[in-house]
PDB file of C-alpha atoms in Angstrom:
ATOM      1  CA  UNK A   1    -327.969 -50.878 -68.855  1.00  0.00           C
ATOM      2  CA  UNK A   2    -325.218 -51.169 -71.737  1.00  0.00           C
ATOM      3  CA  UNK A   3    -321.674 -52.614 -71.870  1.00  0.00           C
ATOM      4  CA  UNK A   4    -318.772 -50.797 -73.073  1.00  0.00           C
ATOM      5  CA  UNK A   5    -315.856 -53.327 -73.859  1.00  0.00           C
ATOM      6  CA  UNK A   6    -312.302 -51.687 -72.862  1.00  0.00           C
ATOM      7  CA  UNK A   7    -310.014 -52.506 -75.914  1.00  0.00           C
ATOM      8  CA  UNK A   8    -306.701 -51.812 -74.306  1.00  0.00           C
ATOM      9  CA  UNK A   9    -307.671 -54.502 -71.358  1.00  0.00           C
ATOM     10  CA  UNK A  10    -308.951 -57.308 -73.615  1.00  0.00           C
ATOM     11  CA  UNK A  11    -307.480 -57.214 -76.534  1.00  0.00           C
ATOM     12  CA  UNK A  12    -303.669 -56.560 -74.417  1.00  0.00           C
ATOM     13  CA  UNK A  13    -301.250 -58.964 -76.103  1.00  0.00           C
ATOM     14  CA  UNK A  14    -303.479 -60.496 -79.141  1.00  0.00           C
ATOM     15  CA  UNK A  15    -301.538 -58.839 -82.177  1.00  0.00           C
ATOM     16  CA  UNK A  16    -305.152 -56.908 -83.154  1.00  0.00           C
ATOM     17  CA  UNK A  17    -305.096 -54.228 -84.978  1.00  0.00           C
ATOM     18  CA  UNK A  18    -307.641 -51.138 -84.091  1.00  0.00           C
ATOM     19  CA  UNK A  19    -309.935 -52.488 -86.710  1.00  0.00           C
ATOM     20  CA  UNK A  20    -309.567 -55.626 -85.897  1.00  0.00           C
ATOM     21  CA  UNK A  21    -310.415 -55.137 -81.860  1.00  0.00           C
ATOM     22  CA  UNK A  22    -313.244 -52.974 -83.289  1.00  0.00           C
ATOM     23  CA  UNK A  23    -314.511 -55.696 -85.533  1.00  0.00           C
ATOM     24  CA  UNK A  24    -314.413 -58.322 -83.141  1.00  0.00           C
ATOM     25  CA  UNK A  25    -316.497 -56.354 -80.569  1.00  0.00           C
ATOM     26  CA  UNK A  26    -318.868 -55.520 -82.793  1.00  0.00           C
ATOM     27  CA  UNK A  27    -318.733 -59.793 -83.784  1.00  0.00           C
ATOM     28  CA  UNK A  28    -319.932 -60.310 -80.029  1.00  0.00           C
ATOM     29  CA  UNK A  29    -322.514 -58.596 -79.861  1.00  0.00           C
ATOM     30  CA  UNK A  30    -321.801 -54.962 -78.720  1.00  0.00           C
ATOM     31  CA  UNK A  31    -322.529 -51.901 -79.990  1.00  0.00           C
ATOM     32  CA  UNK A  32    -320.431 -49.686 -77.648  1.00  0.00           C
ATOM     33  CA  UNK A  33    -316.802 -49.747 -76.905  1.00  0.00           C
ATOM     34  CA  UNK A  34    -314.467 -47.463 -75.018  1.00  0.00           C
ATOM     35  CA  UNK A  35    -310.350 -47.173 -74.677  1.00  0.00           C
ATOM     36  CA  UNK A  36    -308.176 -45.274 -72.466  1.00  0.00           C
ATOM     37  CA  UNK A  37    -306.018 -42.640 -74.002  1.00  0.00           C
ATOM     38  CA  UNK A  38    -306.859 -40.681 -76.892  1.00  0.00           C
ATOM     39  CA  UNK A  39    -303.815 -38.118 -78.055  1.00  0.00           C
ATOM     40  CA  UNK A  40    -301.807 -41.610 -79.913  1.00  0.00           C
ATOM     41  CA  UNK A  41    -304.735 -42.285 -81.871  1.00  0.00           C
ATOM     42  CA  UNK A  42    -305.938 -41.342 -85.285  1.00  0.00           C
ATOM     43  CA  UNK A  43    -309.125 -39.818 -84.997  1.00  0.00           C
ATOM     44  CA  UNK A  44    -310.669 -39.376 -88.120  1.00  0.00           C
ATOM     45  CA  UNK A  45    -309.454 -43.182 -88.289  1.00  0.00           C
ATOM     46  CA  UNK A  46    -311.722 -44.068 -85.334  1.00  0.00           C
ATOM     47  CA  UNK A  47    -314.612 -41.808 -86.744  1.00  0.00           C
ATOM     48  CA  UNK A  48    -314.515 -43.731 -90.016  1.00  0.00           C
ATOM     49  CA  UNK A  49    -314.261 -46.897 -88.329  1.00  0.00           C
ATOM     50  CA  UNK A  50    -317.246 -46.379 -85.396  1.00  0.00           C
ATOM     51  CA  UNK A  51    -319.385 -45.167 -88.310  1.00  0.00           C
ATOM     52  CA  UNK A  52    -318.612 -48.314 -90.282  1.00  0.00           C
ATOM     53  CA  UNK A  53    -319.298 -50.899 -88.121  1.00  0.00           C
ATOM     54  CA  UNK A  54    -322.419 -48.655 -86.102  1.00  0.00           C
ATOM     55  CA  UNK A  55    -320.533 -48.405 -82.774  1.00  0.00           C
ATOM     56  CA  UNK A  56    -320.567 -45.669 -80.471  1.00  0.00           C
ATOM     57  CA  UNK A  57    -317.739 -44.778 -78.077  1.00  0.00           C
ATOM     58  CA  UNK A  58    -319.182 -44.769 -74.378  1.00  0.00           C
ATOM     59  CA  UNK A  59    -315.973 -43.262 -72.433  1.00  0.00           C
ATOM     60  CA  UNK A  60    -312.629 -42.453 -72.541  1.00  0.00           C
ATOM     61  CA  UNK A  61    -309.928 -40.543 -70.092  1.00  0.00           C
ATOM     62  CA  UNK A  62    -309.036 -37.300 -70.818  1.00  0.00           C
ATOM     63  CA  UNK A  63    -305.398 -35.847 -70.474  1.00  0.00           C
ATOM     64  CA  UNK A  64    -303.624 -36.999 -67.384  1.00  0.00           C
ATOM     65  CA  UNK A  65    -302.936 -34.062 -65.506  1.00  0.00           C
ATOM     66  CA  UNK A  66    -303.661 -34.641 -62.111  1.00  0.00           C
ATOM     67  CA  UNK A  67    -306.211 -32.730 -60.176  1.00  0.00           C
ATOM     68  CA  UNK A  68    -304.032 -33.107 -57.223  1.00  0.00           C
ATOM     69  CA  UNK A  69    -301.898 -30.349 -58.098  1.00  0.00           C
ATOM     70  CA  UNK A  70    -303.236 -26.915 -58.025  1.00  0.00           C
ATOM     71  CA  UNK A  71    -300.291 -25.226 -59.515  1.00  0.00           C
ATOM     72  CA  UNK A  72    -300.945 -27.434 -62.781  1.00  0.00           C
ATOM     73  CA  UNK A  73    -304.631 -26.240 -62.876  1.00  0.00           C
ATOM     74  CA  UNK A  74    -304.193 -24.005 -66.035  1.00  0.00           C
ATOM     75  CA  UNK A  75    -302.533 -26.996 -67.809  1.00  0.00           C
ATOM     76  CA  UNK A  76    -305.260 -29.607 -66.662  1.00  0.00           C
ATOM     77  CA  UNK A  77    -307.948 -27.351 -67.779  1.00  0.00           C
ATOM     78  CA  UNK A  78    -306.140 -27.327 -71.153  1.00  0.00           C
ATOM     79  CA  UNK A  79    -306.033 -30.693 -71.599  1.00  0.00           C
ATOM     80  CA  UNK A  80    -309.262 -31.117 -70.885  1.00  0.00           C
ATOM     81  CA  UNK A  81    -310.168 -28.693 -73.145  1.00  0.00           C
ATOM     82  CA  UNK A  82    -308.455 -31.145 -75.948  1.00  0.00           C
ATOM     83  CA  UNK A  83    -309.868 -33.964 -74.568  1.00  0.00           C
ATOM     84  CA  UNK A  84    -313.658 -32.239 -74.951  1.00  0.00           C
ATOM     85  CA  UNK A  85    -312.717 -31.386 -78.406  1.00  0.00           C
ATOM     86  CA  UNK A  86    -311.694 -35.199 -79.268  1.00  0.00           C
ATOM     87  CA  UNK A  87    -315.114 -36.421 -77.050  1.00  0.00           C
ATOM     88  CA  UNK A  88    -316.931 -34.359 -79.889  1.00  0.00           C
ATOM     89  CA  UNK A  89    -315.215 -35.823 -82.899  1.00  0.00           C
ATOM     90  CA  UNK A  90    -315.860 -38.739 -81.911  1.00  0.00           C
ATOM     91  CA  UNK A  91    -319.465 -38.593 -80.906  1.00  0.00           C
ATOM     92  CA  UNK A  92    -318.452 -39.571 -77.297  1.00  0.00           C
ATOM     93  CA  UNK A  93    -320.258 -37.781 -73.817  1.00  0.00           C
ATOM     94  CA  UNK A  94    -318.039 -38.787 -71.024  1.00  0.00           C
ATOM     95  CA  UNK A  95    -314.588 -38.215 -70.041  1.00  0.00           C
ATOM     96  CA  UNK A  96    -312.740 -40.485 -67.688  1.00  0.00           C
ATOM     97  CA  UNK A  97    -310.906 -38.124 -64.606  1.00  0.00           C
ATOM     98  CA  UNK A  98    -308.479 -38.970 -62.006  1.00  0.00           C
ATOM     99  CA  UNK A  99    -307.171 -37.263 -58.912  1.00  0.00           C
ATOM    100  CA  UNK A 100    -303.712 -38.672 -59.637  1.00  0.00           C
ATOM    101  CA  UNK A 101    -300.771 -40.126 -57.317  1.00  0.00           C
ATOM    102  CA  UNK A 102    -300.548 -38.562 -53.801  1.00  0.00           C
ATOM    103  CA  UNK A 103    -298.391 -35.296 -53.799  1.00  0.00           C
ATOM    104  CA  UNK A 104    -295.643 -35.807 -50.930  1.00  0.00           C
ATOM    105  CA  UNK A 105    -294.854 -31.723 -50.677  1.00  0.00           C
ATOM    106  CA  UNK A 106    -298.466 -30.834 -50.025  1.00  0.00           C
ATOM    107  CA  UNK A 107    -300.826 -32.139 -47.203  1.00  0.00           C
ATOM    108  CA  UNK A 108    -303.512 -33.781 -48.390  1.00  0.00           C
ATOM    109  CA  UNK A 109    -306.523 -31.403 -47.558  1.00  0.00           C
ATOM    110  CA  UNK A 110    -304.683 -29.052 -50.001  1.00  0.00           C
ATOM    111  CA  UNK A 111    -304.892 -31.586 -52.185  1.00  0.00           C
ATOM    112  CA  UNK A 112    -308.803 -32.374 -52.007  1.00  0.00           C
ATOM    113  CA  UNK A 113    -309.369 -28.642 -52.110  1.00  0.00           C
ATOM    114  CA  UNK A 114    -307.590 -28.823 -55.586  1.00  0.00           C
ATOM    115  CA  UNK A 115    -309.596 -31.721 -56.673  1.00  0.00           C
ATOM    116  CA  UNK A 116    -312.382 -30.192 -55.707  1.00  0.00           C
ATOM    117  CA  UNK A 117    -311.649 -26.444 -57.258  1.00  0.00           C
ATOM    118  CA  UNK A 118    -310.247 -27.778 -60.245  1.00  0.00           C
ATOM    119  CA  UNK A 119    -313.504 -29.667 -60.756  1.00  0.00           C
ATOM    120  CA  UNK A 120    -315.564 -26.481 -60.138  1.00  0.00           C
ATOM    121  CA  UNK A 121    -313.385 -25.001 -62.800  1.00  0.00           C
ATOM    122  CA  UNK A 122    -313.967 -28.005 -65.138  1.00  0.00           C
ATOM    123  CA  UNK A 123    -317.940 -27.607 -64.915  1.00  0.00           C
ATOM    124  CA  UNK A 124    -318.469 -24.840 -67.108  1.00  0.00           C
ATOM    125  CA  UNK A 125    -316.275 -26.115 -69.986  1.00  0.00           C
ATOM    126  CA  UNK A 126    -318.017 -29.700 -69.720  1.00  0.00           C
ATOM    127  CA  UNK A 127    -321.433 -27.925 -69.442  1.00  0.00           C
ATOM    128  CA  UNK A 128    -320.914 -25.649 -72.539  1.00  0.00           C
ATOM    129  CA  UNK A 129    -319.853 -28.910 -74.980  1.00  0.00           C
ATOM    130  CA  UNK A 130    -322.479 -31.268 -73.201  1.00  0.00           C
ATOM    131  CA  UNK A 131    -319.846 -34.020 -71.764  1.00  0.00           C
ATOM    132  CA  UNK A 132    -319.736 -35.277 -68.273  1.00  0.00           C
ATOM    133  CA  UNK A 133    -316.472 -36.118 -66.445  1.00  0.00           C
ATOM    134  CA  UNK A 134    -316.707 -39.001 -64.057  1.00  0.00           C
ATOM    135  CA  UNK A 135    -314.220 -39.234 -60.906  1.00  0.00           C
ATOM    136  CA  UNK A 136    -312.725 -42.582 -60.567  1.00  0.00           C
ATOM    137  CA  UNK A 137    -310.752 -44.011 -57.433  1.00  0.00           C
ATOM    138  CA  UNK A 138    -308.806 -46.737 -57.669  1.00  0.00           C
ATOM    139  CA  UNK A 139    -307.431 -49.015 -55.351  1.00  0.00           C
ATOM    140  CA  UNK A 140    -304.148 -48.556 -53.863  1.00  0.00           C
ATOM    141  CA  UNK A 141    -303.648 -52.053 -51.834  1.00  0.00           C
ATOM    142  CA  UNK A 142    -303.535 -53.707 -55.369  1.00  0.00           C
ATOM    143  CA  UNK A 143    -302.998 -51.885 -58.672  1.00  0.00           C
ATOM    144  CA  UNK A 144    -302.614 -48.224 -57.765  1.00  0.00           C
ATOM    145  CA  UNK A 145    -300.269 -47.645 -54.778  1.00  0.00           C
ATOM    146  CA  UNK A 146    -300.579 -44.422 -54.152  1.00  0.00           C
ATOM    147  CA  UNK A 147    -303.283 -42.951 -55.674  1.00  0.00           C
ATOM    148  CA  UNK A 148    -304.632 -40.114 -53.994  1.00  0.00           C
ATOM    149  CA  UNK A 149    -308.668 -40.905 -54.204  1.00  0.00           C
ATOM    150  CA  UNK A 150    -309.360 -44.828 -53.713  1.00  0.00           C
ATOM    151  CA  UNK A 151    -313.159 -44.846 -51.540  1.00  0.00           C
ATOM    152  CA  UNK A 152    -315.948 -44.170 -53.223  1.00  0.00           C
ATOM    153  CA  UNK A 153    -317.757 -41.840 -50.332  1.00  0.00           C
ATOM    154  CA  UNK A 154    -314.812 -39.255 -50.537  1.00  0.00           C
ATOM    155  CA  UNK A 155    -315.656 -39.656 -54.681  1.00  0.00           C
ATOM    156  CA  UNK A 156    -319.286 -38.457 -54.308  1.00  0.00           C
ATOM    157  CA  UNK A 157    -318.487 -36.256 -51.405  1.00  0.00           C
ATOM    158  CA  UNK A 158    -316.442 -34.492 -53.904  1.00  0.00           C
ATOM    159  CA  UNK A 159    -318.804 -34.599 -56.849  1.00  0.00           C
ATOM    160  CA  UNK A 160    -321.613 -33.374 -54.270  1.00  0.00           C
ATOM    161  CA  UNK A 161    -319.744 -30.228 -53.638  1.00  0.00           C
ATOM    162  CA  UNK A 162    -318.895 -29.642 -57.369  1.00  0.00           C
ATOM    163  CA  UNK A 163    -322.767 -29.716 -58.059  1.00  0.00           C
ATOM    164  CA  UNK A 164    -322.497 -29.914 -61.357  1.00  0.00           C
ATOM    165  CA  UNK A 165    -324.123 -32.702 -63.469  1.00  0.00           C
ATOM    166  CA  UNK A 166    -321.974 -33.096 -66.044  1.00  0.00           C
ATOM    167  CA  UNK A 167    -319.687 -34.104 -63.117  1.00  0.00           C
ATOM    168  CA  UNK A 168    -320.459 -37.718 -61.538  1.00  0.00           C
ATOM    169  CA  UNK A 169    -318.112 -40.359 -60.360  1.00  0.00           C
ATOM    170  CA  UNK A 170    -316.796 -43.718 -62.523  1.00  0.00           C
ATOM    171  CA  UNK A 171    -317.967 -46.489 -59.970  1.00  0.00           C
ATOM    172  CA  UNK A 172    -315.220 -49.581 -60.818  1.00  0.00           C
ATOM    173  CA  UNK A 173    -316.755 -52.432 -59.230  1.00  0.00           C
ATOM    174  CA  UNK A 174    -313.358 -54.075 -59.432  1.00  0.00           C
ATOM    175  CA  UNK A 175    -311.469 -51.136 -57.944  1.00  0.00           C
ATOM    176  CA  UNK A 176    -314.612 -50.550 -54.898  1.00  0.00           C
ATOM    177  CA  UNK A 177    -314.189 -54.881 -54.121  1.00  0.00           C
ATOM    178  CA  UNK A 178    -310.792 -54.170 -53.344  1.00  0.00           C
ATOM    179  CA  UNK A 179    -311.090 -51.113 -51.538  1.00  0.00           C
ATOM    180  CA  UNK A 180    -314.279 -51.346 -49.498  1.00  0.00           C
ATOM    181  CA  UNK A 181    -316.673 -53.981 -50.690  1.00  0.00           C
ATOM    182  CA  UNK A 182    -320.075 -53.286 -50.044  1.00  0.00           C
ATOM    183  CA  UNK A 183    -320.662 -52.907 -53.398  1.00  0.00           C
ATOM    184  CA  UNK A 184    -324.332 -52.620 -54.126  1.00  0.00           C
ATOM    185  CA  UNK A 185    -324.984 -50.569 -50.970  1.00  0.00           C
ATOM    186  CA  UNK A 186    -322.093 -48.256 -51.971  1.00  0.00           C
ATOM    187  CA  UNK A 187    -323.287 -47.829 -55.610  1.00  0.00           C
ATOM    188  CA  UNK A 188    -327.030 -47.502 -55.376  1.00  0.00           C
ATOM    189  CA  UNK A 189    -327.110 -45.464 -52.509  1.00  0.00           C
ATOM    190  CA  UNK A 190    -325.592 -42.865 -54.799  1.00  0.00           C
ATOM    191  CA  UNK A 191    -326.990 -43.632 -58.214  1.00  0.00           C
ATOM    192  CA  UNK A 192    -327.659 -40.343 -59.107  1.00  0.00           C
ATOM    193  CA  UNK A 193    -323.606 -39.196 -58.664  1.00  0.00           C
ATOM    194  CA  UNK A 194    -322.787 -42.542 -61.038  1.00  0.00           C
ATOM    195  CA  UNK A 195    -321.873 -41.528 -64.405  1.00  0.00           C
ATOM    196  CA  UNK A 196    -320.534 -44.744 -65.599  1.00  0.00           C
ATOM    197  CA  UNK A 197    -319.623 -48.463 -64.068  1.00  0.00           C
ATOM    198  CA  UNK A 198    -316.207 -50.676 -64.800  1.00  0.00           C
ATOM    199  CA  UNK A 199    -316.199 -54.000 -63.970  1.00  0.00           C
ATOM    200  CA  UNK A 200    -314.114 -56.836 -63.635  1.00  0.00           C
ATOM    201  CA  UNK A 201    -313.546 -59.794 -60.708  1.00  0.00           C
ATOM    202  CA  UNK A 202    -311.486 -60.105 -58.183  1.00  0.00           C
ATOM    203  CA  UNK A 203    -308.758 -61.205 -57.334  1.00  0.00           C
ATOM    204  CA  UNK A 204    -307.165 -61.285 -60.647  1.00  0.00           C
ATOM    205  CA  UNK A 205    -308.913 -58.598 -62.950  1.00  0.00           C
ATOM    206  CA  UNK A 206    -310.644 -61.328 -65.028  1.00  0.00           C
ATOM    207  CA  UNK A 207    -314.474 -61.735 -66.279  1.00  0.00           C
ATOM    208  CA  UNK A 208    -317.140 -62.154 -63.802  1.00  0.00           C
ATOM    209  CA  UNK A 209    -317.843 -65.480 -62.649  1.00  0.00           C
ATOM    210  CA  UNK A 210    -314.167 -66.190 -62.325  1.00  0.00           C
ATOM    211  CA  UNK A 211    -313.761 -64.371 -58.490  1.00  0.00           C
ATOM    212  CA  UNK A 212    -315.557 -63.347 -55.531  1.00  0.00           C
ATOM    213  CA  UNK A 213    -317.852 -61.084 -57.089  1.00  0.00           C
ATOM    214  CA  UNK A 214    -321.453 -61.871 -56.991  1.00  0.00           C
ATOM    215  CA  UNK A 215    -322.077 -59.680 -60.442  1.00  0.00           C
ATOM    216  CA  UNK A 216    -325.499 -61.693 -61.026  1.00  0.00           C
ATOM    217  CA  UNK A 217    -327.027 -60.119 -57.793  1.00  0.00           C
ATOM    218  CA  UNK A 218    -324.803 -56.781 -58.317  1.00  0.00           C
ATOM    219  CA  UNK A 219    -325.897 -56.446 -61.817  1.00  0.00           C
ATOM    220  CA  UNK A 220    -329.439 -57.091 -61.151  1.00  0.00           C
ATOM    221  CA  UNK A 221    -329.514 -54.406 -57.785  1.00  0.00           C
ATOM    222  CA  UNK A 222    -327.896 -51.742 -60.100  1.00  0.00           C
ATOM    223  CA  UNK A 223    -330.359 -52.325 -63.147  1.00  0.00           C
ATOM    224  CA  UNK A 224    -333.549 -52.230 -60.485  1.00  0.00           C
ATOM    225  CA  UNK A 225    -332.512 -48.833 -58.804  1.00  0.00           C
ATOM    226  CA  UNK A 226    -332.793 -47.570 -62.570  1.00  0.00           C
ATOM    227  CA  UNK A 227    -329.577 -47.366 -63.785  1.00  0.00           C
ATOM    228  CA  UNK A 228    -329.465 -47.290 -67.923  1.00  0.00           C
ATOM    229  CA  UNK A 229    -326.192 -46.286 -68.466  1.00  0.00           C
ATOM    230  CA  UNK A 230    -322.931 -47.564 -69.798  1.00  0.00           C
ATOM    231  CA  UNK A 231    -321.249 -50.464 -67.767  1.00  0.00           C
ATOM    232  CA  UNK A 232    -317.537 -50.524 -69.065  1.00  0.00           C
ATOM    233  CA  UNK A 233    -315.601 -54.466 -69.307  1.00  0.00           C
ATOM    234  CA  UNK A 234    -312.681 -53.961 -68.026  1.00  0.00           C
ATOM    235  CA  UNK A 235    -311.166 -56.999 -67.692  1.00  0.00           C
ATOM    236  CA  UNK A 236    -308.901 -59.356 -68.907  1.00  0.00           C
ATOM    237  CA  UNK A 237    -310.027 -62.654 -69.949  1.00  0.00           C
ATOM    238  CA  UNK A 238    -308.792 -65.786 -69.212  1.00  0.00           C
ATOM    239  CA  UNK A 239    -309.084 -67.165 -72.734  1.00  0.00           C
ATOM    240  CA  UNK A 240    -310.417 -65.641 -76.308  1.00  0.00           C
ATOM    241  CA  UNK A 241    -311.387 -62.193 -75.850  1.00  0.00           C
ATOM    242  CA  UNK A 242    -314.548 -62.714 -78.268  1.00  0.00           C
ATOM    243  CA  UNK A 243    -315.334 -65.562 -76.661  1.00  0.00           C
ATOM    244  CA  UNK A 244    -315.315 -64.320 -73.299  1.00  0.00           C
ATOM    245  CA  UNK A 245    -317.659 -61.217 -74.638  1.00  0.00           C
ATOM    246  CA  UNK A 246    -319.997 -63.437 -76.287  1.00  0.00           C
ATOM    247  CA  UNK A 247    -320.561 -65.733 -73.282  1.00  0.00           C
ATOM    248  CA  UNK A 248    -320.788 -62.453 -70.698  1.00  0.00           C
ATOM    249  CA  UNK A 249    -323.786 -61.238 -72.634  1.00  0.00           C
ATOM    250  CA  UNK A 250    -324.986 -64.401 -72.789  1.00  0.00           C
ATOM    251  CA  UNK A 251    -324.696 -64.712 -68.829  1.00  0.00           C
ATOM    252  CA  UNK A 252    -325.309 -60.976 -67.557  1.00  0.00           C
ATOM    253  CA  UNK A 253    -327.782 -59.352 -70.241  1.00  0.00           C
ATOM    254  CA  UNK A 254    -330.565 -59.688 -69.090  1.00  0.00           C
ATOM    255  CA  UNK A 255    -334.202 -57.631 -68.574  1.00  0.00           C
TER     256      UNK A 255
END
């Protein structure tokens, strides 16, 4: 298992430059980051920079077109088209996807259907340029009211029927606590759909140990089932964001 620190969340509101944020994860420890949006940043600024300091880029989301809306299929496929073509430049394998907000002129098996066809359409292109896509939900009683995919069964229910490897689901351990709970159950009963993790506690969106969130036991039932993938920190910490990745890898990094 390997952690991803999410720049935008931990670094919100500390006056770092890119570098900087780059430099101070790579300070703590890591040797994998990821970020959210790609199309406002320099590229060939973060190529330079990931080669300098030996870090690799774990994830990132592609365009936000949502798969929601089948009449905006042609434009979603061409933005992730872009986004596969960034994923390369930057040496990265997996895209961040979401269904998007809840469409109030179309009911909402239309709207699965589309999810579900517009990932079918999305295999091939993925497949071809060796990138997966991961599904996430996110919660809606919380952060995301309104979002149209927020349980993780209808997320691999949908990546089941895609069949496609290159497309998995984005387990958020932060998002699935608020949702459902029954987090390890829920994640390693479907380990082979998981693409990637997110974590954070809860309530509050802070580093483990600071909520209701067993992640010592979580952590441990996740790593046992086999799982040596990319975990992503997405949290924000309570003090100094180096500090608070230093003393998570002291805490959580274990065998």
């Amino acid at each position: 298992m390997k952690f991803s620190p999410s720049i935008e969340m931990l670094f919100n509101g500390t006056g770092l430059s890119l570098p900087e944020q780059l430099e101070a994860v790579k300070r703590a420890g890591y040797d994998a980051y990821e970020f959210w949006g790609w199309e406002s940043k320099d590229l060939d600024e973060l190529a330079a920079l990931q080669r300098r300091l030996g870090l690799a880029l774990s994830a990132f989301c592609t365009t936000g077109v949502p798969l929601v809306d089948p009449r905006r299929r042609e434009e979603m496929l061409d933005g992730l088209a872009a986004s596969i073509g960034a994923a390369q430049k930057l040496g990265c394998r997996t895209l961040i996807g979401l269904a998007g907000q809840t469409l109030p002129d179309l009911d909402r098996a239309t709207q699965l259907e589309s999810v579900v066809d517009g990932l079918k359409a999305a295999a091939p292109l993925l497949e071809k340029a060796g990138v997966t896509l991961v599904l996430e939900p996110l919660n809606t009683l919380v952060n995301h009211k309104g979002h149209f995919l927020s349980r993780s069964d209808e997320a691999f229910a949908i990546v089941r029927e895609v069949a496609s490897t290159h497309v998995k689901v984005l387990f958020d351990l932060y998002h699935q606590q608020v949702t459902e709970g029954n987090l390890i159950l829920n994640a390693t009963n479907a380990l082979e759909w998981v693409g990637h993790f997110h974590l954070a506690d809860h309530p509050g969106r802070h580093e483990p140990g600071t909520g209701e969130i067993h992640y010592g036991n979580v952590l441990a039932a996740i790593r046992e089932k086999g799982y040596n993938g990319y975990c992503g920190l997405e949290y924000a910490p309570t003090g100094g964001a180096e500090d608070s990745l230093r003393q998570f890898l002291a805490q959580y990094n274990t065998p």
